[in-house]
C-alpha cells in the first residue's frame, strides 16, 4: 500500500502534465467537429438531393470505422502518401474532430428539425434569404438546443482521446503507461489516470450544464 502511494505521489506531476495535452486534443477535436458538424447538419436538412447522399456517406464512414483504424490510416497511410508531414498530436486532433463532426452533425440536425417550420417561412415572408434565415434565426436556436447532446459527445471524445497514445501522443494514458511499465505499479497508476479522466469529465459536463442554463431558450425544454 505504501509503495503504491509513493508511486502515485512520484508520478502524479508527470501524469498531470498529460492533462494539458488531453485537454488540447479534446478542445481541438470538439471545435473542429462543431465547425464541420454545422455544415453537415445544414446540408442534410436544407441541402440538395445531390449533397445529402455525400453527407450521408461521410457520416456512415466516420461512425462506422473504429478510431484506432482511422488514426493509423491517416497517420501512417494517407498523409505520408500525400507527402504531408503532420505531428501525431495534429493528426489525432483531426481524426477525433472528423469523427466528432459526424456525431455532432446529428445532434445539431435533431435540434434544427425540432424548431417550428413556420420560423423559416416567416423569415422568407419578411424578405430574408434562406442563407440569412439559417444563419441568424435557425442556427442560434439550434446551437443552444444542442448543448445537452454536446455534453455526451464531450464525454465520448474525452474517453476516445486516450487512444491517441497509440501514435505516441503523450496524453494522460500514455504517461501513466510509461511510468507503470518502468515501476510495475500498474494498478495505482492506471487508477490515477482513471481518476483524472473522471475529473475532466465532471468539469466539462458541469461547465456545459452551466452554459445550458445561461443560454436556455424560454419555452423550450430539452429534458
Tab-separated table of C-alpha atoms in Angstrom:
chain	number	residue	atom	x	y	z
A	1	UNK	CA	0.000	0.000	0.000
A	2	UNK	CA	2.771	2.383	0.966
A	3	UNK	CA	4.670	1.593	-2.237
A	4	UNK	CA	1.549	2.309	-4.290
A	5	UNK	CA	1.061	5.694	-2.620
A	6	UNK	CA	4.699	6.563	-3.188
A	7	UNK	CA	4.385	5.590	-6.864
A	8	UNK	CA	1.310	7.808	-7.261
A	9	UNK	CA	2.989	10.703	-5.446
A	10	UNK	CA	6.116	10.491	-7.601
A	11	UNK	CA	4.271	10.084	-10.892
A	12	UNK	CA	1.342	12.454	-10.356
A	13	UNK	CA	3.049	15.673	-11.590
A	14	UNK	CA	4.255	13.857	-14.727
A	15	UNK	CA	0.833	12.348	-15.448
A	16	UNK	CA	-0.927	15.651	-14.753
A	17	UNK	CA	1.162	17.294	-17.487
A	18	UNK	CA	-0.632	14.916	-19.826
A	19	UNK	CA	-3.914	16.555	-18.806
A	20	UNK	CA	-2.949	19.666	-20.786
A	21	UNK	CA	-2.311	17.503	-23.857
A	22	UNK	CA	-5.631	15.701	-23.355
A	23	UNK	CA	-7.493	18.994	-22.968
A	24	UNK	CA	-5.845	20.221	-26.182
A	25	UNK	CA	-6.865	17.057	-28.007
A	26	UNK	CA	-10.468	17.249	-26.824
A	27	UNK	CA	-10.803	21.017	-27.294
A	28	UNK	CA	-9.383	20.930	-30.812
A	29	UNK	CA	-11.475	17.909	-31.804
A	30	UNK	CA	-14.699	19.367	-30.395
A	31	UNK	CA	-14.105	22.694	-32.168
A	32	UNK	CA	-13.280	21.041	-35.496
A	33	UNK	CA	-16.266	18.726	-35.052
A	34	UNK	CA	-18.550	21.661	-34.329
A	35	UNK	CA	-17.477	23.658	-37.401
A	36	UNK	CA	-17.779	20.690	-39.749
A	37	UNK	CA	-20.889	19.436	-37.965
A	38	UNK	CA	-22.732	22.704	-38.637
A	39	UNK	CA	-22.112	22.414	-42.388
A	40	UNK	CA	-23.043	18.729	-42.387
A	41	UNK	CA	-26.254	19.289	-40.440
A	42	UNK	CA	-27.368	22.257	-42.549
A	43	UNK	CA	-26.527	20.309	-45.701
A	44	UNK	CA	-28.560	17.333	-44.536
A	45	UNK	CA	-31.609	19.428	-43.655
A	46	UNK	CA	-31.550	22.086	-46.378
A	47	UNK	CA	-29.150	20.669	-48.971
A	48	UNK	CA	-29.996	19.427	-52.421
A	49	UNK	CA	-30.641	15.804	-53.369
A	50	UNK	CA	-27.058	15.575	-54.653
A	51	UNK	CA	-25.447	16.867	-51.454
A	52	UNK	CA	-27.395	14.793	-48.933
A	53	UNK	CA	-26.096	11.365	-50.097
A	54	UNK	CA	-22.491	12.641	-49.956
A	55	UNK	CA	-23.006	13.854	-46.393
A	56	UNK	CA	-24.694	10.576	-45.509
A	57	UNK	CA	-21.663	8.681	-46.843
A	58	UNK	CA	-19.309	10.819	-44.731
A	59	UNK	CA	-21.339	10.208	-41.590
A	60	UNK	CA	-21.643	6.497	-42.315
A	61	UNK	CA	-17.875	6.165	-42.844
A	62	UNK	CA	-16.679	8.071	-39.786
A	63	UNK	CA	-19.272	6.500	-37.493
A	64	UNK	CA	-18.550	3.006	-38.761
A	65	UNK	CA	-14.747	2.757	-38.836
A	66	UNK	CA	-13.006	2.278	-35.451
A	67	UNK	CA	-10.989	5.193	-34.113
A	68	UNK	CA	-7.722	3.250	-33.958
A	69	UNK	CA	-8.069	2.209	-37.602
A	70	UNK	CA	-8.656	5.822	-38.665
A	71	UNK	CA	-5.670	7.043	-36.647
A	72	UNK	CA	-3.354	4.543	-38.330
A	73	UNK	CA	-4.978	5.130	-41.738
A	74	UNK	CA	-4.366	8.882	-41.631
A	75	UNK	CA	-1.029	8.932	-39.763
A	76	UNK	CA	0.757	6.005	-41.424
A	77	UNK	CA	-1.172	5.819	-44.682
A	78	UNK	CA	-2.953	8.817	-46.155
A	79	UNK	CA	-0.723	11.721	-45.067
A	80	UNK	CA	2.610	10.009	-45.934
A	81	UNK	CA	1.100	9.094	-49.318
A	82	UNK	CA	0.309	12.772	-49.930
A	83	UNK	CA	3.732	13.875	-48.622
A	84	UNK	CA	2.079	15.763	-45.796
A	85	UNK	CA	4.142	15.789	-42.604
A	86	UNK	CA	1.981	16.365	-39.552
A	87	UNK	CA	2.690	15.700	-35.892
A	88	UNK	CA	0.938	12.831	-34.137
A	89	UNK	CA	-0.928	15.364	-31.995
A	90	UNK	CA	-2.274	17.211	-35.055
A	91	UNK	CA	-3.378	14.001	-36.748
A	92	UNK	CA	-5.097	12.834	-33.557
A	93	UNK	CA	-6.995	16.143	-33.302
A	94	UNK	CA	-8.011	15.920	-36.960
A	95	UNK	CA	-9.215	12.327	-36.756
A	96	UNK	CA	-11.069	12.881	-33.484
A	97	UNK	CA	-12.589	16.040	-34.984
A	98	UNK	CA	-13.695	14.301	-38.184
A	99	UNK	CA	-15.379	11.558	-36.171
A	100	UNK	CA	-16.936	14.055	-33.773
A	101	UNK	CA	-18.283	16.061	-36.738
A	102	UNK	CA	-20.287	13.021	-37.821
A	103	UNK	CA	-21.883	12.758	-34.377
A	104	UNK	CA	-22.239	16.494	-33.722
A	105	UNK	CA	-23.985	16.927	-37.067
A	106	UNK	CA	-26.696	14.522	-35.951
A	107	UNK	CA	-27.100	16.367	-32.635
A	108	UNK	CA	-27.462	19.656	-34.485
A	109	UNK	CA	-29.686	18.144	-37.162
A	110	UNK	CA	-32.101	16.944	-34.494
A	111	UNK	CA	-32.124	20.404	-32.919
A	112	UNK	CA	-32.847	22.074	-36.281
A	113	UNK	CA	-35.694	19.674	-37.015
A	114	UNK	CA	-37.193	20.331	-33.575
A	115	UNK	CA	-37.727	24.003	-34.448
A	116	UNK	CA	-41.122	25.033	-35.872
A	117	UNK	CA	-41.107	25.047	-39.698
A	118	UNK	CA	-43.023	28.314	-39.608
A	119	UNK	CA	-39.934	30.225	-38.438
A	120	UNK	CA	-38.197	29.745	-41.777
A	121	UNK	CA	-41.360	30.594	-43.662
A	122	UNK	CA	-41.819	33.755	-41.594
A	123	UNK	CA	-38.224	34.808	-42.302
A	124	UNK	CA	-38.789	34.338	-46.007
A	125	UNK	CA	-42.022	36.314	-45.764
A	126	UNK	CA	-40.174	39.382	-44.471
A	127	UNK	CA	-37.652	39.188	-47.292
A	128	UNK	CA	-34.765	37.264	-45.717
A	129	UNK	CA	-32.860	34.845	-47.913
A	130	UNK	CA	-32.613	31.198	-46.893
A	131	UNK	CA	-28.941	31.657	-46.055
A	132	UNK	CA	-29.575	34.626	-43.763
A	133	UNK	CA	-32.562	32.892	-42.186
A	134	UNK	CA	-30.468	29.844	-41.336
A	135	UNK	CA	-27.539	31.965	-40.090
A	136	UNK	CA	-29.493	34.436	-37.954
A	137	UNK	CA	-32.635	32.565	-36.911
A	138	UNK	CA	-32.268	28.795	-37.157
A	139	UNK	CA	-28.646	28.168	-36.114
A	140	UNK	CA	-28.580	30.389	-32.996
A	141	UNK	CA	-31.520	28.450	-31.585
A	142	UNK	CA	-30.306	25.037	-32.748
A	143	UNK	CA	-26.870	25.587	-31.213
A	144	UNK	CA	-28.410	26.390	-27.848
A	145	UNK	CA	-30.677	23.342	-28.005
A	146	UNK	CA	-27.692	21.128	-28.879
A	147	UNK	CA	-25.779	21.750	-25.649
A	148	UNK	CA	-27.147	18.681	-23.756
A	149	UNK	CA	-26.117	16.484	-26.692
A	150	UNK	CA	-22.673	18.067	-26.731
A	151	UNK	CA	-22.264	17.095	-23.089
A	152	UNK	CA	-22.485	13.438	-24.080
A	153	UNK	CA	-20.251	13.996	-27.096
A	154	UNK	CA	-17.630	15.697	-24.908
A	155	UNK	CA	-17.524	12.660	-22.606
A	156	UNK	CA	-17.106	10.324	-25.590
A	157	UNK	CA	-14.347	12.392	-27.225
A	158	UNK	CA	-12.538	12.677	-23.872
A	159	UNK	CA	-12.511	8.900	-23.435
A	160	UNK	CA	-11.551	8.336	-27.081
A	161	UNK	CA	-8.606	10.725	-26.715
A	162	UNK	CA	-6.774	8.053	-24.697
A	163	UNK	CA	-6.377	6.023	-27.911
A	164	UNK	CA	-4.061	8.758	-29.225
A	165	UNK	CA	-1.301	7.184	-27.119
A	166	UNK	CA	-1.058	4.577	-29.917
A	167	UNK	CA	0.533	7.306	-32.084
A	168	UNK	CA	2.878	8.345	-29.281
A	169	UNK	CA	0.915	11.398	-28.151
A	170	UNK	CA	1.924	11.946	-24.522
A	171	UNK	CA	-1.520	12.430	-23.041
A	172	UNK	CA	-2.700	11.048	-19.678
A	173	UNK	CA	-2.874	7.377	-20.634
A	174	UNK	CA	0.474	7.368	-22.431
A	175	UNK	CA	2.228	8.906	-19.426
A	176	UNK	CA	0.552	6.536	-16.953
A	177	UNK	CA	1.502	3.555	-19.123
A	178	UNK	CA	5.081	4.800	-19.467
A	179	UNK	CA	5.570	5.117	-15.696
A	180	UNK	CA	3.740	1.847	-14.956
A	181	UNK	CA	5.954	-0.083	-17.356
A	182	UNK	CA	9.036	1.199	-15.521
A	183	UNK	CA	7.840	0.871	-11.915
A	184	UNK	CA	5.494	-2.140	-12.329
A	185	UNK	CA	2.927	-0.280	-10.191
A	186	UNK	CA	0.224	-0.753	-12.811
A	187	UNK	CA	-2.882	-0.708	-10.628
A	188	UNK	CA	-2.290	2.563	-8.735
A	189	UNK	CA	-1.029	4.425	-11.804
A	190	UNK	CA	-3.847	3.355	-14.125
A	191	UNK	CA	-6.288	4.085	-11.295
A	192	UNK	CA	-4.801	7.581	-11.031
A	193	UNK	CA	-5.234	8.072	-14.790
A	194	UNK	CA	-8.862	6.989	-14.437
A	195	UNK	CA	-9.471	9.487	-11.643
A	196	UNK	CA	-8.008	12.304	-13.773
A	197	UNK	CA	-10.293	11.350	-16.676
A	198	UNK	CA	-13.289	11.302	-14.321
A	199	UNK	CA	-12.355	14.733	-13.019
A	200	UNK	CA	-12.090	16.149	-16.547
A	201	UNK	CA	-15.419	14.543	-17.466
A	202	UNK	CA	-17.123	16.087	-14.448
A	203	UNK	CA	-15.594	19.534	-15.057
A	204	UNK	CA	-16.534	19.570	-18.745
A	205	UNK	CA	-20.107	18.356	-18.311
A	206	UNK	CA	-20.609	20.721	-15.382
A	207	UNK	CA	-19.393	23.643	-17.485
A	208	UNK	CA	-21.731	22.715	-20.331
A	209	UNK	CA	-24.635	22.371	-17.885
A	210	UNK	CA	-23.950	25.912	-16.595
A	211	UNK	CA	-23.760	27.178	-20.194
A	212	UNK	CA	-27.037	25.428	-20.994
A	213	UNK	CA	-28.762	27.186	-18.095
A	214	UNK	CA	-27.381	30.580	-19.128
A	215	UNK	CA	-28.497	30.355	-22.763
A	216	UNK	CA	-31.712	28.366	-22.275
A	217	UNK	CA	-34.458	29.420	-24.696
A	218	UNK	CA	-37.614	30.381	-22.772
A	219	UNK	CA	-40.429	27.983	-23.555
A	220	UNK	CA	-38.084	25.202	-24.751
A	221	UNK	CA	-37.059	22.256	-22.636
A	222	UNK	CA	-34.629	19.537	-23.676
A	223	UNK	CA	-35.174	17.384	-20.566
